[in-house]
Protein backbone atom coordinates (compact mmCIF):
# COMPACT_ATOMS: atom_id res chain seq x y z
CA MET A 1 -76.87 8.07 54.32
CA ASN A 2 -79.02 5.93 56.62
CA TYR A 3 -82.78 5.57 55.98
CA ARG A 4 -85.52 4.21 58.24
CA LYS A 5 -88.93 2.90 57.53
CA GLY A 6 -92.30 4.23 58.90
CA ASP A 7 -91.72 7.96 58.72
CA PHE A 8 -93.66 9.48 55.82
CA SER A 9 -93.33 13.11 56.72
CA GLY A 10 -90.52 13.62 54.23
CA PHE A 11 -90.64 13.56 50.49
CA GLY A 12 -88.29 10.64 50.15
CA ARG A 13 -89.14 8.05 47.55
CA LYS A 14 -91.15 5.02 48.85
CA GLY A 15 -91.65 6.52 52.28
CA PHE A 16 -87.94 6.86 53.14
CA ARG A 17 -86.30 10.01 54.38
CA THR A 18 -82.76 10.83 55.34
CA VAL A 19 -81.58 10.84 58.89
CA ASP A 20 -79.72 14.20 58.64
CA GLY A 21 -82.62 15.85 56.86
CA ASP A 22 -80.68 16.86 53.59
CA GLN A 23 -82.56 16.46 50.33
CA PRO A 24 -80.89 14.82 47.27
CA ASP A 25 -81.90 17.55 44.80
CA SER A 26 -81.13 20.62 46.88
CA PRO A 27 -80.20 23.94 45.18
CA LYS A 28 -76.79 23.98 46.93
CA LYS A 29 -75.71 20.74 45.29
CA LYS A 30 -76.76 21.94 41.86
CA PHE A 31 -74.71 25.13 42.29
CA ASN A 32 -71.59 23.21 43.24
CA GLY A 33 -71.93 21.04 40.15
CA LYS A 34 -72.12 24.08 37.89
CA ILE A 35 -68.98 25.60 39.40
CA LEU A 36 -67.13 22.36 38.91
CA GLY A 37 -68.16 22.21 35.27
CA ILE A 38 -67.07 25.79 34.68
CA VAL A 39 -63.68 25.12 36.25
CA ILE A 40 -63.17 22.02 34.13
CA ALA A 41 -64.12 23.87 30.99
CA ALA A 42 -61.77 26.72 31.83
CA VAL A 43 -58.90 24.30 32.39
CA VAL A 44 -59.61 22.61 29.07
CA VAL A 45 -59.70 25.94 27.29
CA LEU A 46 -56.43 27.02 28.90
CA VAL A 47 -54.79 23.72 27.93
CA LEU A 48 -56.00 24.08 24.37
CA ILE A 49 -54.83 27.68 24.13
CA GLY A 50 -51.48 26.94 25.76
CA GLY A 51 -50.82 24.01 23.44
CA SER A 52 -51.79 25.86 20.29
CA PHE A 53 -48.83 28.26 20.18
CA TYR A 54 -45.06 27.81 20.24
CA GLU A 55 -42.14 30.21 19.90
CA ILE A 56 -38.96 29.90 17.82
CA LYS A 57 -35.95 31.92 18.92
CA GLU A 58 -33.40 33.58 16.65
CA GLN A 59 -30.86 30.75 16.93
CA GLU A 60 -33.38 27.93 16.65
CA GLN A 61 -35.28 26.04 14.00
CA ALA A 62 -38.27 23.76 14.53
CA VAL A 63 -39.81 20.69 12.96
CA LEU A 64 -43.65 20.63 12.88
CA ILE A 65 -44.93 17.05 12.84
CA THR A 66 -48.49 16.53 11.60
CA LEU A 67 -49.67 12.91 11.76
CA GLY A 68 -46.12 11.70 11.07
CA GLN A 69 -45.33 14.25 8.37
CA ALA A 70 -42.37 16.52 9.24
CA GLN A 71 -42.14 20.08 8.03
CA PRO A 72 -39.32 22.55 8.90
CA VAL A 73 -40.17 25.88 10.47
CA THR A 74 -37.29 28.33 10.17
CA GLU A 75 -38.92 31.71 10.80
CA PRO A 76 -38.36 32.97 14.36
CA GLY A 77 -41.36 34.19 16.39
CA LEU A 78 -44.73 32.87 17.63
CA HIS A 79 -46.40 30.10 15.62
CA PHE A 80 -49.71 28.18 15.84
CA LYS A 81 -50.22 24.40 15.94
CA ILE A 82 -53.17 22.12 16.38
CA PRO A 83 -53.15 20.67 19.89
CA PHE A 84 -52.86 16.88 20.25
CA ILE A 85 -52.49 16.54 16.46
CA GLN A 86 -49.35 18.51 15.68
CA GLN A 87 -46.09 18.26 17.59
CA VAL A 88 -43.06 20.54 17.55
CA LYS A 89 -39.40 19.60 18.01
CA LYS A 90 -36.82 22.36 18.21
CA VAL A 91 -33.21 22.24 17.02
CA ASN A 92 -30.40 24.55 18.17
CA THR A 93 -28.67 25.93 15.05
CA THR A 94 -25.84 27.76 16.82
CA ILE A 95 -22.23 26.60 16.45
CA GLN A 96 -21.51 23.92 19.01
CA GLY A 97 -18.49 21.74 19.67
CA PHE A 98 -17.04 18.69 21.34
CA THR A 99 -13.55 17.46 22.17
CA ILE A 100 -11.61 14.46 20.94
CA GLY A 101 -8.71 13.18 23.02
CA TYR A 102 -9.47 14.94 26.29
CA SER A 103 -12.32 15.85 28.62
CA GLU A 104 -13.62 19.38 28.28
CA ASP A 105 -14.76 19.50 31.90
CA THR A 106 -11.68 18.06 33.65
CA ASN A 107 -9.12 18.64 30.88
CA ALA A 108 -7.92 15.08 31.47
CA VAL A 109 -6.35 13.15 28.57
CA ASP A 110 -8.35 10.30 27.07
CA GLU A 111 -5.66 8.01 25.66
CA ASP A 112 -8.20 5.81 23.87
CA GLU A 113 -8.95 8.76 21.60
CA SER A 114 -5.70 10.77 21.67
CA LEU A 115 -3.04 8.06 21.26
CA MET A 116 -2.15 7.66 17.57
CA ILE A 117 0.67 6.33 15.39
CA THR A 118 2.43 8.34 12.70
CA SER A 119 3.82 7.30 9.32
CA ASP A 120 7.31 6.81 10.78
CA PHE A 121 5.90 4.47 13.46
CA ASN A 122 6.04 6.88 16.40
CA PHE A 123 3.31 7.19 19.02
CA ILE A 124 1.89 10.60 19.77
CA ASP A 125 -0.98 12.17 21.76
CA VAL A 126 -3.08 14.59 19.69
CA ASP A 127 -6.13 16.49 20.99
CA PHE A 128 -8.80 18.02 18.74
CA TYR A 129 -11.78 20.32 19.09
CA VAL A 130 -14.61 19.86 16.57
CA GLU A 131 -17.11 22.66 15.83
CA TYR A 132 -20.40 21.85 14.12
CA ARG A 133 -23.94 23.11 13.53
CA TYR A 134 -27.25 21.61 12.41
CA SER A 135 -27.92 22.62 8.82
CA ASP A 136 -31.18 20.68 8.24
CA PRO A 137 -33.43 20.19 11.31
CA VAL A 138 -35.61 17.54 9.67
CA LYS A 139 -32.64 15.36 8.70
CA ALA A 140 -30.98 16.02 12.05
CA ILE A 141 -34.04 14.52 13.79
CA TYR A 142 -35.15 11.79 11.39
CA ALA A 143 -32.15 10.85 9.18
CA SER A 144 -30.29 9.17 12.06
CA ARG A 145 -30.84 8.27 15.67
CA ASN A 146 -27.61 9.92 16.86
CA PRO A 147 -26.14 12.38 14.33
CA LEU A 148 -23.63 13.74 16.84
CA GLY A 149 -22.27 10.24 17.48
CA ILE A 150 -21.93 9.69 13.74
CA LEU A 151 -19.97 12.95 13.42
CA ARG A 152 -17.69 11.92 16.28
CA ASN A 153 -16.97 8.51 14.70
CA ILE A 154 -16.31 10.06 11.28
CA SER A 155 -13.99 12.64 12.84
CA GLN A 156 -11.96 10.03 14.73
CA SER A 157 -11.63 7.86 11.63
CA CYS A 158 -10.45 10.76 9.45
CA ILE A 159 -8.08 12.01 12.15
CA ARG A 160 -6.34 8.66 12.51
CA THR A 161 -6.11 8.23 8.74
CA VAL A 162 -4.48 11.62 8.21
CA ILE A 163 -2.17 11.45 11.25
CA GLY A 164 -1.00 8.04 10.06
CA SER A 165 0.15 9.54 6.77
CA TYR A 166 2.41 12.22 8.30
CA PRO A 167 5.74 11.88 10.16
CA VAL A 168 5.86 12.78 13.82
CA ASP A 169 7.89 15.96 13.21
CA ASP A 170 5.13 17.43 11.04
CA VAL A 171 2.45 16.59 13.62
CA LEU A 172 4.45 18.24 16.40
CA THR A 173 5.73 21.33 14.59
CA THR A 174 5.28 22.60 11.06
CA GLY A 175 2.55 20.41 9.57
CA LYS A 176 -0.41 21.25 11.83
CA ASN A 177 -2.19 23.59 9.44
CA GLU A 178 -1.88 21.17 6.56
CA ILE A 179 -3.08 18.27 8.73
CA GLN A 180 -6.12 20.23 9.93
CA ALA A 181 -7.08 21.16 6.38
CA SER A 182 -6.75 17.56 5.19
CA ILE A 183 -8.86 16.23 8.08
CA LYS A 184 -11.57 18.83 7.51
CA GLU A 185 -11.77 17.98 3.81
CA ARG A 186 -12.18 14.27 4.56
CA ILE A 187 -14.88 14.86 7.18
CA LEU A 188 -16.86 17.11 4.83
CA LYS A 189 -16.82 14.43 2.13
CA GLU A 190 -18.02 11.77 4.56
CA LEU A 191 -20.80 14.00 5.93
CA GLU A 192 -21.94 14.70 2.38
CA LYS A 193 -22.28 10.95 1.81
CA GLN A 194 -24.13 10.38 5.10
CA ASP A 195 -26.46 13.40 4.66
CA ILE A 196 -27.57 13.53 8.30
CA GLY A 197 -28.33 17.27 8.48
CA ILE A 198 -25.21 18.22 10.42
CA GLN A 199 -22.40 20.44 9.10
CA LEU A 200 -18.75 20.65 10.15
CA VAL A 201 -17.66 24.21 10.85
CA ASN A 202 -14.02 23.68 11.84
CA ILE A 203 -11.61 21.24 13.44
CA THR A 204 -8.44 22.34 15.21
CA ILE A 205 -5.49 20.63 16.88
CA GLN A 206 -5.50 21.71 20.50
CA ASP A 207 -2.27 20.00 21.51
CA SER A 208 0.20 17.39 20.26
CA GLU A 209 2.93 15.83 22.36
CA PRO A 210 4.74 12.52 22.86
CA PRO A 211 2.95 10.06 25.16
CA THR A 212 5.67 9.72 27.85
CA VAL A 213 8.10 12.01 29.62
CA GLU A 214 11.13 10.17 28.23
CA VAL A 215 9.89 10.42 24.69
CA MET A 216 9.03 14.07 25.26
CA GLU A 217 12.59 14.78 26.39
CA ALA A 218 13.91 12.97 23.34
CA PHE A 219 11.74 15.08 21.07
CA LYS A 220 12.93 18.22 22.82
CA ALA A 221 16.49 17.13 22.15
CA VAL A 222 15.59 16.54 18.52
CA GLU A 223 14.07 20.01 18.29
CA THR A 224 17.22 21.50 19.83
CA ALA A 225 19.32 19.64 17.27
CA LYS A 226 17.09 20.92 14.49
CA GLN A 227 17.51 24.46 15.70
CA GLY A 228 21.26 23.92 15.77
CA LYS A 229 21.07 22.57 12.25
CA GLU A 230 19.16 25.63 11.12
CA THR A 231 21.73 27.89 12.78
CA ALA A 232 24.59 26.04 11.08
CA LEU A 233 22.82 26.27 7.73
CA ASN A 234 22.25 29.98 8.18
CA ASN A 235 25.93 30.53 9.06
CA ALA A 236 27.01 28.44 6.08
CA ASN A 237 24.73 30.40 3.77
CA LYS A 238 26.10 33.64 5.17
CA TYR A 239 29.70 32.49 4.57
CA ARG A 240 28.77 31.33 1.08
CA ASN A 241 27.21 34.67 0.27
CA GLU A 242 30.35 36.40 1.49
CA GLN A 243 32.74 34.17 -0.47
CA LEU A 244 30.80 33.84 -3.70
CA PRO A 245 31.52 37.38 -4.98
CA SER A 246 35.27 36.99 -4.37
CA ALA A 247 35.35 33.56 -5.98
CA GLN A 248 33.29 34.83 -8.88
CA ALA A 249 35.71 37.71 -9.39
CA GLN A 250 38.67 35.32 -9.37
CA ALA A 251 36.89 33.03 -11.80
CA ASP A 252 36.15 35.97 -14.09
CA GLY A 253 39.81 37.01 -13.95
CA ILE A 254 40.98 33.51 -14.80
CA ILE A 255 38.50 33.28 -17.65
CA LYS A 256 39.58 36.64 -19.06
CA ASP A 257 43.28 35.67 -18.83
CA ALA A 258 42.52 32.40 -20.57
CA GLU A 259 40.60 34.19 -23.28
CA ALA A 260 43.47 36.64 -23.74
CA ARG A 261 45.98 33.78 -24.03
CA LYS A 262 43.65 31.98 -26.39
CA THR A 263 43.41 35.05 -28.59
CA GLU A 264 47.18 35.48 -28.46
CA ARG A 265 47.83 31.87 -29.40
CA ILE A 266 45.29 32.03 -32.17
CA ASN A 267 46.88 35.17 -33.57
CA GLU A 268 50.32 33.62 -33.28
CA ALA A 269 49.18 30.44 -34.99
CA THR A 270 47.48 32.48 -37.68
CA ALA A 271 50.71 34.41 -38.28
CA GLN A 272 52.73 31.19 -38.44
CA VAL A 273 50.25 29.73 -40.90
CA ALA A 274 50.48 32.86 -43.04
CA ARG A 275 54.29 32.75 -42.87
CA PHE A 276 54.32 29.09 -43.78
CA ASN A 277 51.97 29.70 -46.68
CA ALA A 278 54.18 32.52 -47.93
CA MET A 279 57.26 30.31 -47.66
CA TYR A 280 55.46 27.53 -49.42
CA GLU A 281 54.58 29.85 -52.28
CA GLU A 282 58.25 30.84 -52.60
CA TYR A 283 59.31 27.21 -52.29
CA SER A 284 56.94 26.18 -55.03
CA LYS A 285 58.52 28.79 -57.32
CA ASN A 286 62.15 27.63 -56.75
CA PRO A 287 62.44 24.63 -54.40
CA ALA A 288 66.27 24.34 -54.47
CA VAL A 289 66.96 27.94 -53.46
CA THR A 290 64.32 27.82 -50.77
CA ARG A 291 65.72 24.61 -49.29
CA GLN A 292 69.23 26.08 -49.24
CA ARG A 293 68.02 29.28 -47.55
CA MET A 294 66.05 27.27 -45.00
CA PHE A 295 69.16 25.18 -44.30
CA TYR A 296 71.25 28.31 -43.67
CA GLU A 297 68.63 29.78 -41.38
CA ALA A 298 68.47 26.54 -39.44
CA MET A 299 72.26 26.45 -39.09
CA GLU A 300 72.24 30.04 -37.83
CA ASP A 301 69.97 28.93 -35.05
CA VAL A 302 71.78 25.68 -34.26
CA LEU A 303 75.51 26.38 -34.61
CA PRO A 304 75.96 29.04 -31.88
CA GLY A 305 75.22 26.41 -29.24
CA LEU A 306 77.57 23.70 -30.65
CA LYS A 307 81.11 22.79 -29.64
CA VAL A 308 83.73 21.35 -32.06
CA ILE A 309 85.65 18.25 -31.02
CA ILE A 310 88.94 17.58 -32.88
CA GLU A 311 90.64 14.19 -32.53
CA SER A 312 94.11 13.12 -33.55
CA PRO A 313 94.36 10.31 -36.03
CA SER A 314 95.56 7.99 -33.29
CA GLY A 315 92.64 8.93 -31.09
CA ASP A 316 94.85 9.94 -28.13
CA MET A 317 94.04 13.64 -28.16
CA GLN A 318 90.65 15.25 -27.86
CA THR A 319 90.19 19.00 -28.08
CA ILE A 320 86.93 20.87 -27.61
CA TYR A 321 86.51 24.25 -29.27
CA PRO A 322 83.54 26.54 -29.02
CA ILE A 323 82.03 27.42 -32.36
CA GLU A 324 81.58 31.16 -31.78
CA PRO A 325 85.10 32.31 -32.83
CA PHE A 326 84.76 30.47 -36.12
CA LEU A 327 81.55 32.36 -36.87
CA GLY A 328 83.19 35.80 -36.63
CA GLY A 329 85.43 36.59 -33.60
CA THR A 330 86.83 40.11 -33.15
CA ASP A 331 90.54 39.18 -33.36
CA GLY A 332 90.32 36.18 -35.64
CA THR A 333 91.70 33.89 -32.94
CA ALA A 334 90.07 30.99 -31.21
CA GLU A 335 90.51 30.20 -27.59
CA GLY A 336 89.51 26.92 -26.13
CA GLN A 337 90.25 24.31 -23.59
CA GLY A 338 90.76 20.66 -24.16
CA THR A 339 90.66 17.84 -21.69
CA GLY A 340 92.69 14.72 -21.96
CA SER A 341 92.73 11.58 -19.96
CA THR A 342 95.30 12.81 -17.42
CA GLY A 343 93.87 16.30 -16.87
CA ASN A 344 97.14 18.22 -17.82
CA THR A 345 96.61 21.44 -19.63
CA GLY A 346 98.55 23.48 -22.19
CA ARG A 347 98.03 27.03 -23.33
CA GLY A 348 98.93 28.96 -26.50
CA GLY A 349 97.02 30.71 -29.10
CA ALA A 350 94.76 27.70 -28.73
CA ASP A 351 94.95 25.83 -25.41
CA GLY A 352 94.76 22.07 -25.56
CA THR A 353 95.46 19.11 -23.29
CA ALA A 354 97.13 15.88 -24.29
CA SER A 355 97.06 12.51 -22.59
CA THR A 356 100.81 12.49 -21.66
CA GLY A 357 101.66 16.08 -21.05
CA SER A 358 101.21 19.58 -22.40
CA GLN A 359 101.61 21.35 -25.69
CA GLU A 360 102.07 24.99 -26.44
CA GLY A 361 100.62 26.49 -29.51
CA ASN A 362 101.69 29.49 -31.51
CA GLY A 363 98.50 31.33 -30.86
CA THR A 364 96.76 30.33 -34.06
CA GLY A 365 95.22 27.10 -32.85
CA GLN A 366 94.55 24.16 -35.12
CA GLU A 367 92.58 24.77 -38.26
CA MET A 368 89.54 22.89 -39.29
């Protein structure tokens, strides 16, 4: 405002009055100041009321911080807090997850995470999906700066350790369930040591394959060979099952025949022993008679197969006679053939051959 001197008609202090004629303490100005104060007070009240309540959803937990002291709030619903003194941080307790070895958005392979080496020194790409949840909101916020990063590092370490202890065939085919269980057990132990308020729910192998096309084709060929091996084994087992009953029956037959022969031989040997014992008893009673009888019995067995050779005193003639006629022929005669050095023959009652010619007998032969 501009003031001028010399005009005392107004009520301005020290003889000054305003040019536009407005007075400093007018009722209009006082009213505007009251409205402004009411508005400011209303805003402050609204801010205080709005900052005094917070809501927790069903799948959330909160941490109420009062002058640096943290307290968990787990009950869902509307809760009160002191504005500017207490703070609230919420934690999502639903099951969440992240990928290892590939990007969840683009599904592109991340070789820095997926490429691993097995116990038989083969390279392989393995992708995992890790599911987790926050079990303690206070520890999840204050125990570590980045609990999710810690879980990722622990998971990668355990994955590489377990994959490195299995051959590539198990990782690709039959050993996935066992590998997953072993990895999960290791991660749970490590999280228990770290105690960062985060819990592993599950870890699964999404995919496992060789890193290059050539290696993949080689593994496919190996799988085909394994299937052929299984087929051959199944056929062999089938043939074995078909042949085993027949072979078992033959073996049983052979065993029974052997047992029968064994029993027969044992019985025969037992009879011979009994016969020998009986003979020995008789021999012990009269040894001379028993020896003579045994000699006759032996001769009865031996003599029928012998032939008698008669030589002349000069040794020029050799005649062979069978022994049977001497043991009891029907006509009391003996017939025989003799062979000399020249091969001429002679016949009679007893045929013989001399070295120079032939002789005729009278049918009685030559007596012993």
